Coordinates of C-alpha atoms in Angstrom, one line a residue:
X233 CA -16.6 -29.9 -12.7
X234 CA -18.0 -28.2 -15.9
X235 CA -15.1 -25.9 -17.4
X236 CA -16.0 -23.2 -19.3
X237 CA -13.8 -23.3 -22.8
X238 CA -12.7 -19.8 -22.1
X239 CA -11.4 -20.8 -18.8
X240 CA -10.0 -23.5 -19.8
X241 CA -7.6 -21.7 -22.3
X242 CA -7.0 -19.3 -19.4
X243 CA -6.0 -21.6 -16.6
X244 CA -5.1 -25.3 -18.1
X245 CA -1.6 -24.2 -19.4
X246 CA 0.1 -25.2 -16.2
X247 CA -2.3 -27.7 -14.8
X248 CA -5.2 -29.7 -15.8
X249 CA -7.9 -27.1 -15.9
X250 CA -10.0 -28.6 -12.6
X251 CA -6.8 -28.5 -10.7
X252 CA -5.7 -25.0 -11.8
X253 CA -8.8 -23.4 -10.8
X254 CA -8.4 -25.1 -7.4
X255 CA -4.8 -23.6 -7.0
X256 CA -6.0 -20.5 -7.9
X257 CA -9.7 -20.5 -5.6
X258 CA -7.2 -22.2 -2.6
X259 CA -5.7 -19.4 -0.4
X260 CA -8.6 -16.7 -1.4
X261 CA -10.6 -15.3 1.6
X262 CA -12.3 -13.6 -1.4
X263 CA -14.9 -15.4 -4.2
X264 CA -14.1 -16.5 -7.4
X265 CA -16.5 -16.5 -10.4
X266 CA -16.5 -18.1 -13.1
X267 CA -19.0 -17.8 -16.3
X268 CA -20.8 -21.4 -15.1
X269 CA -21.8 -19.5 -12.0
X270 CA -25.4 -18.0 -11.6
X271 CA -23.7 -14.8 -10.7
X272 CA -21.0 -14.3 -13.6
X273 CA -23.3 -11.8 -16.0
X274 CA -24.0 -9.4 -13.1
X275 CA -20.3 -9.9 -12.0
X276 CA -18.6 -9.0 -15.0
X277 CA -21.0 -5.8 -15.5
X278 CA -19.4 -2.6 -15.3
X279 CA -21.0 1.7 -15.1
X280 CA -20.9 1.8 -19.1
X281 CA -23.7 -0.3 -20.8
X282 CA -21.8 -0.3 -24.3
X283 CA -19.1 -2.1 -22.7
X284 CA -20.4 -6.3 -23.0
X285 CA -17.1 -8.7 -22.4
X286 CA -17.0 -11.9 -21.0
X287 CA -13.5 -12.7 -18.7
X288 CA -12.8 -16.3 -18.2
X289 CA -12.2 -15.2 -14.2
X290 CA -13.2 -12.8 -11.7
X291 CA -12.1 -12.9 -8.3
X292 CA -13.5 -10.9 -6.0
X293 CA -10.5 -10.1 -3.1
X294 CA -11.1 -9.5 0.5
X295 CA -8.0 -8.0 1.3
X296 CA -4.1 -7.4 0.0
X297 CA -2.6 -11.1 0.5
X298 CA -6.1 -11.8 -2.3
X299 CA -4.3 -9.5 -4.6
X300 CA -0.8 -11.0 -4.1
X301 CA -1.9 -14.5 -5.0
X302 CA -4.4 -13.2 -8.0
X303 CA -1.4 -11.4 -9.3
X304 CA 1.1 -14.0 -9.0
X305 CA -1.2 -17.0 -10.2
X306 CA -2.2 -14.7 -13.0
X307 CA 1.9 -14.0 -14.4
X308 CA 2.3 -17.9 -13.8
X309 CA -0.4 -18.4 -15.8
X310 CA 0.3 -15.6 -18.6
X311 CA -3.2 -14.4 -17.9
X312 CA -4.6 -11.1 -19.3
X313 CA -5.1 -8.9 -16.0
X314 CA -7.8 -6.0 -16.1
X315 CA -8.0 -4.8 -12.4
X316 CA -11.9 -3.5 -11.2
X317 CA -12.3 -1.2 -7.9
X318 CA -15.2 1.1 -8.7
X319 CA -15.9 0.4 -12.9
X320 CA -16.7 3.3 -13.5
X321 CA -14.0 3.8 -16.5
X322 CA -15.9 5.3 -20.0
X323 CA -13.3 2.8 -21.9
X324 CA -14.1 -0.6 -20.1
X325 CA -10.8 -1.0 -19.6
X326 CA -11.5 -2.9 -16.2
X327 CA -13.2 -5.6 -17.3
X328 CA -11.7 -8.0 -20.4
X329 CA -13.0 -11.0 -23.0
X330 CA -11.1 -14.3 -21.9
X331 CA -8.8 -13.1 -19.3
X332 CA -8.6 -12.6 -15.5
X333 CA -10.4 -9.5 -13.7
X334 CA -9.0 -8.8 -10.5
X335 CA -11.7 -6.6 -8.2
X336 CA -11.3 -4.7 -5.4
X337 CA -14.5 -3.6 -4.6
X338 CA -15.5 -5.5 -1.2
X339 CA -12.5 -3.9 -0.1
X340 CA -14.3 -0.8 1.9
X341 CA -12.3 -0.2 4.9
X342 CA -11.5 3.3 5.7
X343 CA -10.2 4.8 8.7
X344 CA -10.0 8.6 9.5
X345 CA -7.6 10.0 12.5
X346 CA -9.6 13.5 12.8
X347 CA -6.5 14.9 14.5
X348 CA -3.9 14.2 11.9
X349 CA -6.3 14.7 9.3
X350 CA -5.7 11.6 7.8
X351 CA -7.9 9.0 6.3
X352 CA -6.5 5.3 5.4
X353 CA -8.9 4.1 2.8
X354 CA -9.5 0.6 0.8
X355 CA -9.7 0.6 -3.0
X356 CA -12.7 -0.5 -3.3
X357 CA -14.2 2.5 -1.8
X358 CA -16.4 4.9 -4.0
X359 CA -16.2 8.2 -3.3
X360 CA -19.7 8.7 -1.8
X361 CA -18.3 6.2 1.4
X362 CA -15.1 7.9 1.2
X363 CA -16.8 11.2 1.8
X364 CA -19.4 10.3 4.1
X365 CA -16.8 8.7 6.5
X366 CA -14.3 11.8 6.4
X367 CA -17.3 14.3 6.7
X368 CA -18.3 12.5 9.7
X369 CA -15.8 14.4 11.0
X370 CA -15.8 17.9 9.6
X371 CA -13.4 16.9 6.8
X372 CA -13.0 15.9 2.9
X373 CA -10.6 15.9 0.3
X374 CA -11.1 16.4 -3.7
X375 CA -12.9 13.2 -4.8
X376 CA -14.8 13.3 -8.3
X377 CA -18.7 14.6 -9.3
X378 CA -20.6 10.8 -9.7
X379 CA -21.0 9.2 -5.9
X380 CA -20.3 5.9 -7.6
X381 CA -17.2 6.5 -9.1
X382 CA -13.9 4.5 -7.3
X383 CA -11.9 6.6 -5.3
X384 CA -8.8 4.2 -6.9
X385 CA -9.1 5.1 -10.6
X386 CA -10.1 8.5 -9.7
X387 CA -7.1 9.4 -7.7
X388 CA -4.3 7.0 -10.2
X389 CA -5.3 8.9 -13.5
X390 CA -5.3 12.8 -11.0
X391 CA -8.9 12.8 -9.2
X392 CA -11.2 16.1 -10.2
X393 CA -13.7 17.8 -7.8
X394 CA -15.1 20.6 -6.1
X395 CA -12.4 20.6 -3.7
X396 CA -9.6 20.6 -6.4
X397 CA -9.4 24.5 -6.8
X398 CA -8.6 24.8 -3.2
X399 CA -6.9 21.5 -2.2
X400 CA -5.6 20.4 -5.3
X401 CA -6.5 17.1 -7.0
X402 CA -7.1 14.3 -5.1
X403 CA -3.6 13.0 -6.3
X404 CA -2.1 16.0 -4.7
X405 CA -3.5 14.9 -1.4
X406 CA -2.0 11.6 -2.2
X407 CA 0.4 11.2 1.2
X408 CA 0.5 7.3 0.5
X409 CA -0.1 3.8 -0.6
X410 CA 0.4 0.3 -0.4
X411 CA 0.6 -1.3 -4.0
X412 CA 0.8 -5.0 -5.3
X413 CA 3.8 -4.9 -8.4
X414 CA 3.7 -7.2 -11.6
X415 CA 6.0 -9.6 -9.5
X416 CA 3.8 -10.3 -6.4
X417 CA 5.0 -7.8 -3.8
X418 CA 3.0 -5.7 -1.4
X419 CA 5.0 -2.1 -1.1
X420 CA 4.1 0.9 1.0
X421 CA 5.0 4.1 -1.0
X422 CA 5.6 7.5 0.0
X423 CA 7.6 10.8 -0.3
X424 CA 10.4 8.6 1.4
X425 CA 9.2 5.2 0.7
X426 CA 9.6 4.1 -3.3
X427 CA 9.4 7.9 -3.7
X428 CA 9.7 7.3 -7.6
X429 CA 7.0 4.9 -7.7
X430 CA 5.1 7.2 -5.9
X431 CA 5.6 9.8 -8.1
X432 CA 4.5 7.8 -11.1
X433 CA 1.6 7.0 -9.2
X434 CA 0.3 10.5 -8.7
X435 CA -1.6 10.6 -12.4
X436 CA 0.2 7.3 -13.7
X437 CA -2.7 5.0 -13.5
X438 CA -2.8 1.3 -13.1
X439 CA 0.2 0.9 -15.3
X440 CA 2.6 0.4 -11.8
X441 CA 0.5 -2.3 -10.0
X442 CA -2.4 -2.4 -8.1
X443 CA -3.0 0.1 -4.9
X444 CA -4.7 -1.6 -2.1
X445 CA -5.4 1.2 0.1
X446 CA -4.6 4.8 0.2
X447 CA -4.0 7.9 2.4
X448 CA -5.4 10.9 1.7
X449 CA -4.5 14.2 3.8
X450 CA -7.5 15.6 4.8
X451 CA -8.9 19.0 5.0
X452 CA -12.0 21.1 7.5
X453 CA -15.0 21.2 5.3
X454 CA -18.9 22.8 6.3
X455 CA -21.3 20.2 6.2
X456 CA -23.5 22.9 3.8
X457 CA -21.5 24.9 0.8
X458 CA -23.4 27.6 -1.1
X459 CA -24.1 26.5 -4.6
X460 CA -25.2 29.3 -7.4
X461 CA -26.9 28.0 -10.5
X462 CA -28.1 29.2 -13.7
X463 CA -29.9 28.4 -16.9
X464 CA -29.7 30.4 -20.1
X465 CA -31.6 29.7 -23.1
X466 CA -30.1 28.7 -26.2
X467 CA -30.4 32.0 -28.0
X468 CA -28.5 33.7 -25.5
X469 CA -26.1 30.9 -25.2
X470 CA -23.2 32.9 -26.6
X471 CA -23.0 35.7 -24.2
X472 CA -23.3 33.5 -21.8
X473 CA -20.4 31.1 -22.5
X474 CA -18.4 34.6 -22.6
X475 CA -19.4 35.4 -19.4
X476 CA -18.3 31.5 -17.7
X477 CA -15.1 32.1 -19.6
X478 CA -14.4 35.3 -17.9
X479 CA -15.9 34.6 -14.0
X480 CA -14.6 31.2 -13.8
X481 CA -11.1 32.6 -15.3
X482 CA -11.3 35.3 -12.7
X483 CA -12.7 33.2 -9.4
X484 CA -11.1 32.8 -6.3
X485 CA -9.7 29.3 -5.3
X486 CA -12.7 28.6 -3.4
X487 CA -15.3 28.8 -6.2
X488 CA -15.4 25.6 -8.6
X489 CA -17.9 26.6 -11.7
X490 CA -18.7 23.9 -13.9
X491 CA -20.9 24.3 -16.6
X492 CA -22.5 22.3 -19.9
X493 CA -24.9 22.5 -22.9
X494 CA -27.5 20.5 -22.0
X495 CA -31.3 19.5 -23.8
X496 CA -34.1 20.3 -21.2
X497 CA -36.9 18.1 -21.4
X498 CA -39.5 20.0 -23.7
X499 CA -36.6 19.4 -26.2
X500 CA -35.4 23.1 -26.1
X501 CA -31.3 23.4 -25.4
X502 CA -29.9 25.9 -23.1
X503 CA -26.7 26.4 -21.1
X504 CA -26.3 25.7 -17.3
X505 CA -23.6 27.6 -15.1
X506 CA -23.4 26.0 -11.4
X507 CA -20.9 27.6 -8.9
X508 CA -19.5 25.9 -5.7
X509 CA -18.3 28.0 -3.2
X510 CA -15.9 26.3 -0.5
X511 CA -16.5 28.3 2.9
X512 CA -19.2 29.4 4.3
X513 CA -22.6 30.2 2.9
X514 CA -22.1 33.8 4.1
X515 CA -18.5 34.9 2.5
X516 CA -19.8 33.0 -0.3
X517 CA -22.7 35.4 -1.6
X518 CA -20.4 38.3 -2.9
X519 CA -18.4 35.8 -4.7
X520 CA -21.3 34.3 -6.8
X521 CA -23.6 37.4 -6.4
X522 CA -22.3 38.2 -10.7
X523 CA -23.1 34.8 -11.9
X524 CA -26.8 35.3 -10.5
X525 CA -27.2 39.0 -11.8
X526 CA -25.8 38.6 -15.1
X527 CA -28.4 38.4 -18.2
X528 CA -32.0 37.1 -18.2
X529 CA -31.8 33.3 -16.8
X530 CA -34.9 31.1 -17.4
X531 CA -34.4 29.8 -14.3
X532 CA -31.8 30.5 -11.3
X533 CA -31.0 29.1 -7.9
X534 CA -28.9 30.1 -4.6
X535 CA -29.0 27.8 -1.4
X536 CA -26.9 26.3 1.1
X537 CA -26.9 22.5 0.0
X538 CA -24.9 19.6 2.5
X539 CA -21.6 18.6 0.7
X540 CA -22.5 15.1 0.2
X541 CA -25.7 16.0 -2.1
X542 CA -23.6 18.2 -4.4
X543 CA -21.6 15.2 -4.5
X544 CA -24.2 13.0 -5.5
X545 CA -26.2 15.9 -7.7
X546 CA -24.9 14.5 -11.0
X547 CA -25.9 11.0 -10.1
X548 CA -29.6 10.7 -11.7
X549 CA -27.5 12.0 -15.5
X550 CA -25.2 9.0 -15.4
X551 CA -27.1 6.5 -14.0
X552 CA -25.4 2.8 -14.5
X553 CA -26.3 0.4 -17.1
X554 CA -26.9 3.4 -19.9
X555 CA -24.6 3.4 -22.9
X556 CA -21.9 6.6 -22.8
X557 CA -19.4 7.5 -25.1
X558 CA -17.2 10.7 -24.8
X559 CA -13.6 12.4 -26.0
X560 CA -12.3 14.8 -23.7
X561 CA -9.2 18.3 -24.2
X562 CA -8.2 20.8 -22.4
X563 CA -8.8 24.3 -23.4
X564 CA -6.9 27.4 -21.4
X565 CA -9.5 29.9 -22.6
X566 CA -13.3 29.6 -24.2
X567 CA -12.5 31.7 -27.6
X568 CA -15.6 32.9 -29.9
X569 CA -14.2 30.5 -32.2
X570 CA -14.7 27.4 -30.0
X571 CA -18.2 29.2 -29.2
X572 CA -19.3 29.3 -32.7
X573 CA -17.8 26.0 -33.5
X574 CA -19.8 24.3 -30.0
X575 CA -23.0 26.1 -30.4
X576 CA -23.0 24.6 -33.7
X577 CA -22.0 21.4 -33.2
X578 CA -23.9 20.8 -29.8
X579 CA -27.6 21.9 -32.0
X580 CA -26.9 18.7 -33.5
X581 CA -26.7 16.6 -30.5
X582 CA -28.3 13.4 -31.5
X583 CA -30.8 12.7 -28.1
X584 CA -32.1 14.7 -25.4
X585 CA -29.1 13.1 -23.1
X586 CA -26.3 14.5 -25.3
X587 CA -24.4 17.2 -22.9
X588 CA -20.9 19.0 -23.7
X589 CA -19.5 19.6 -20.4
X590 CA -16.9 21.8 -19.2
X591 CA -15.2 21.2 -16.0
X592 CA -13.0 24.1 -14.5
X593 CA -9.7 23.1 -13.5
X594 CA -7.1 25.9 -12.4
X595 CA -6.8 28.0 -8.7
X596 CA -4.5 25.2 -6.7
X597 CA -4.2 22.6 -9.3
X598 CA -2.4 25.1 -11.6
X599 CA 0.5 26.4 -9.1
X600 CA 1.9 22.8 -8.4
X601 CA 4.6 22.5 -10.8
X602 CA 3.9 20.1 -14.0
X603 CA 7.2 17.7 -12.4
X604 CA 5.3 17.4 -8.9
X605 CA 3.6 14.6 -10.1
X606 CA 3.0 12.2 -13.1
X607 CA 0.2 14.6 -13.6
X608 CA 1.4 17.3 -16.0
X609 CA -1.1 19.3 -17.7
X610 CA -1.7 21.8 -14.6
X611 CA -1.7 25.0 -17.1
X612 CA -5.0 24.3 -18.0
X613 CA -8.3 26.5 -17.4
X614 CA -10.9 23.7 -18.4
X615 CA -11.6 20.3 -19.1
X616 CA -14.2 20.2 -22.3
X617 CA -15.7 17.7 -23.6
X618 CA -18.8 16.5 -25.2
X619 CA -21.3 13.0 -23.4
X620 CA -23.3 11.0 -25.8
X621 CA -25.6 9.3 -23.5
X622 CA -28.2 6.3 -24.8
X623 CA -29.8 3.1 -24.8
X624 CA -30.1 1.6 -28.1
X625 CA -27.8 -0.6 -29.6
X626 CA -28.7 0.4 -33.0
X627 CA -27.7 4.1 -32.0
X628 CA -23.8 3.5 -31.2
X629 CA -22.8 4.9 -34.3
X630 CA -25.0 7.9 -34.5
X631 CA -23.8 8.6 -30.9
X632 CA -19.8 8.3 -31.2
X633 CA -19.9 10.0 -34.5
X634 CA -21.8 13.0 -33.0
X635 CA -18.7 13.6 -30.1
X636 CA -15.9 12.5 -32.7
X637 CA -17.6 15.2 -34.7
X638 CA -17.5 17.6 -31.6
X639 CA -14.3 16.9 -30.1
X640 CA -12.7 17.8 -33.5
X641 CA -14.4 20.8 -34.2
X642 CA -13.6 21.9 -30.8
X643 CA -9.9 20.7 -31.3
X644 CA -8.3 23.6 -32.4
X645 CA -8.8 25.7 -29.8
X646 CA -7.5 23.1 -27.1
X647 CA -4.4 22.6 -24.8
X648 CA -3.5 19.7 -27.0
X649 CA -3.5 18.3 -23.6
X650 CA -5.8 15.5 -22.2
X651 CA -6.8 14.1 -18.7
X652 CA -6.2 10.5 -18.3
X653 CA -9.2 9.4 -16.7
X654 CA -11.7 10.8 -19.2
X655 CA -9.4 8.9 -22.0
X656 CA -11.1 6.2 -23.8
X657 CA -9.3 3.7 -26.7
X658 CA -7.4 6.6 -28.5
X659 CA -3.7 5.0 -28.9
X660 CA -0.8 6.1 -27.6
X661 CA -0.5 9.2 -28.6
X662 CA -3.2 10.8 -27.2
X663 CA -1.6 8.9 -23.5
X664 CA 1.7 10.5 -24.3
X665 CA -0.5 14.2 -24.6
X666 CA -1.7 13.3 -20.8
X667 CA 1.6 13.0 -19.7
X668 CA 3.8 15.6 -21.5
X669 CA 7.1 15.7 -20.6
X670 CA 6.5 13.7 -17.7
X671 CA 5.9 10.6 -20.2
X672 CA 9.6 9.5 -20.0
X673 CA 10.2 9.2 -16.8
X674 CA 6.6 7.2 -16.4
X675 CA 8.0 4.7 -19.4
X676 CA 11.6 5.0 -17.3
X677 CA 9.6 3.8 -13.8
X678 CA 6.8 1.4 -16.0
X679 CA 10.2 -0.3 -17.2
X680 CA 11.3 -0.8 -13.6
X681 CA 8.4 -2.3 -11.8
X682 CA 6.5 -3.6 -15.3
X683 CA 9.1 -4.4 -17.7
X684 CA 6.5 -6.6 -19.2
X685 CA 3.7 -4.4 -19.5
X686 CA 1.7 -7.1 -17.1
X687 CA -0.9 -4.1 -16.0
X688 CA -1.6 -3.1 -19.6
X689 CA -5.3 -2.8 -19.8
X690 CA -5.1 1.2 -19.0
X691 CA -4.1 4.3 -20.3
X692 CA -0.9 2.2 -21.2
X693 CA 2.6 3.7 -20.9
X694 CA 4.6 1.0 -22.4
X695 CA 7.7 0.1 -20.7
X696 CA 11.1 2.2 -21.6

């Protein structure tokens, strides 16, 4: 057999390489590639194009007892871990150069008891299946914007989404989950079970282990939700970013209004508002009825729209394989300051891809208190930050340099706060600002189940 010297230097340290690969492929129900094999590029492809490493090991698990035996080969070893369920991380953090990637992704099971409300769900699950079994029956819970994002990073770092304003985040609505530790052992967590792991795991990450499956509580949902949307041109920009400041600030629970800066396709920028409302269609209307009358839009639109499109809606702007880049803060309030200092900055966006996004937080989310979960910064109006989106090699620099350039300009007006999952390789301050106060206790409960800092290819929170 033909060892690649990558692997090699990854799995000979116990064993002669041959034979250590065969301890480690023994026992899996799953598939393990290696760079020799035909399928290795696409395998160690993940969402972000700019992200190009090369692991010495992928294995592909079919179920928990796969995860147990990756895990435990891999701290026998001394591997480097990066764990994979959807990939859809901006940082690459879930794929590594010369280590071990353990991926969850053919692990799709999902179960829904319509009566409890409950849905038992597999890691590998993206949040387009999740939602399309649980609306089967009349239900959903907060799951992310991009159909192909992983319901498991989504819901470790908090989980944002339409539903979030009224249900909470999707960590909120966390009830359970089953969780392979540093040292090899499969543990079902809970309120009552492990509560402090469980705890930690609600925003935490993958710095505790890897969940296997999940269990969401579940909440009635119309198949249809009314969806209000708006276009401003750039010249009247300004009053309109006043005016999403004040109606999102004011909204009901059931209304989650995103907006963004965006370059239409004659080259001309302009500023979208698009209001969700969760209930029906009809008590709806009156709710969104000022975001459609207010100004002169250049275009504007008001239907009923199934659930599972406006899930998918974002889909076609983020479409795999491109090249993203992006640094995300929280901002309580949209001040004329951060106007002038956005309008300005987003006029120099380098490509007709380039968006600065903000995604409103608040209603539920806000009333839990910060010590409910890992998750601490609930005080928070909106998340804010700018996408570079492109293709070229060549153009990385022009690209990160352009959001750098935003996100600072935009910093002093922010929270000083930051959501973990839209995080990239910022160092460990900016982790600690996702965490708050809550970052001691995390490094107290990292200490207990990873003294070692085995899971450390994530937002890390280094051991106590």
């Amino acid at each position: 057999m033909e060892i690649p010297r990558q692997t090699e230097a990854l799995l000979g340290r116990s064993h002669s390489p041959s034979a250590a690969i065969e301890l480690l492929r023994q026992g899996l129900r799953g598939e393990l590639v290696l760079p020799t094999d035909a399928t290795y590029d696409q395998a160690r492809g993940v969402w972000n194009g700019a992200i190009d490493k090369h692991p010495a090991a992928i294995v592909f698990c079919a179920d928990p007892a796969d995860v147990v035996h990756a895990v435990t080969y891999a701290r026998s070893q001394g591997c480097l871990v990066a764990v994979r369920s959807g990939g859809h991380n901006v940082a690459g953090l879930s794929v590594c150069d010369d280590g071990m990637v353990i991926d969850l992704s053919r692990m799709k099971k999902i179960a829904v008891d319509p009566g409890r409300r409950i849905a038992r769900a597999e890691a590998g699950l993206t949040l387009g299946e999740f939602d399309a079994a649980t609306l089967a029956h009349g239900l959903a819970t907060t799951m992310g914007v991009n159909s192909d994002t992983g319901i498991a990073g989504l819901t470790l770092g908090g989980g944002f989404g339409k539903l979030g304003r009224k249900h909470g985040l999707s960590c909120d609505n966390l009830i359970a989950a089953e969780i392979v530790t540093a040292d090899g052992r499969l543990l079902r967590t809970s309120a009552s079970e492990y509560p402090e792991l469980f705890w930690a795991l609600r925003g935490g990450g993958g710095n505790f282990g890897i969940v296997t499956t999940f269990e969401y509580r579940l909440h009635p949902l119309s198949p249809n939700l009314l969806v209000g949307s708006v276009l401003h041109d750039y010249d009247h920009a300004r009053e309109a970013m006043r005016f999403y400041d004040g109606f999102s600030r004011d909204a009901p629970d059931e209304v989650s209004v995103d907006a963004a800066l965006v370059t239409l396709p004659s080259g001309e920028r302009a500023f979208s508002i698009s209001a969700c409302y969760v209930g029906s269609p009809e008590a709806g209307e009156p709710v969104i009825a000022p975001l459609m009358k207010f100004g002169s839009p250049i275009d504007s639109r008001l239907q009923a729209i199934p659930y599972l499109q406006i899930q998918s809606a974002a889909d076609s702007l983020f479409p795999r394989g491109r090249r993203y880049y992006w640094k995300a803060q929280f901002m309580r309030e949209i001040s004329d300051g951060a106007i002038e200092a956005l309008l300005d900055a987003y006029a120099r966006a380098p490509n007709r891809s380039s968006l600065l996004v903000f995604q409103q937080v608040g209603g539920a989310i806000a009333r839990m208190p910060a010590s409910h979960s890992s998750y601490a910064n609930r005080d928070a109006a909106f998340d804010c930050f700018p996408i570079a989106i492109w293709d070229d090699l060549a153009d990385d620099e022009a690209n990160t340099r352009w959001a750098r350039d935003l996100w600072n300009a935009v910093r002093p007006f922010s929270t000083g706060g930051v959501y973990a999952n839209n995080l990239g390789d910022e160092g460990d301050e900016r982790v600690r600002d996702a965490y708050g106060a809550n970052y001691a206790r995390l490094a107290s409960i990292k200490k207990q189940y990873d003294p070692t800092n085995f899971f450390r290819l994530n937002q890390n929170i280094r051991p106590e």
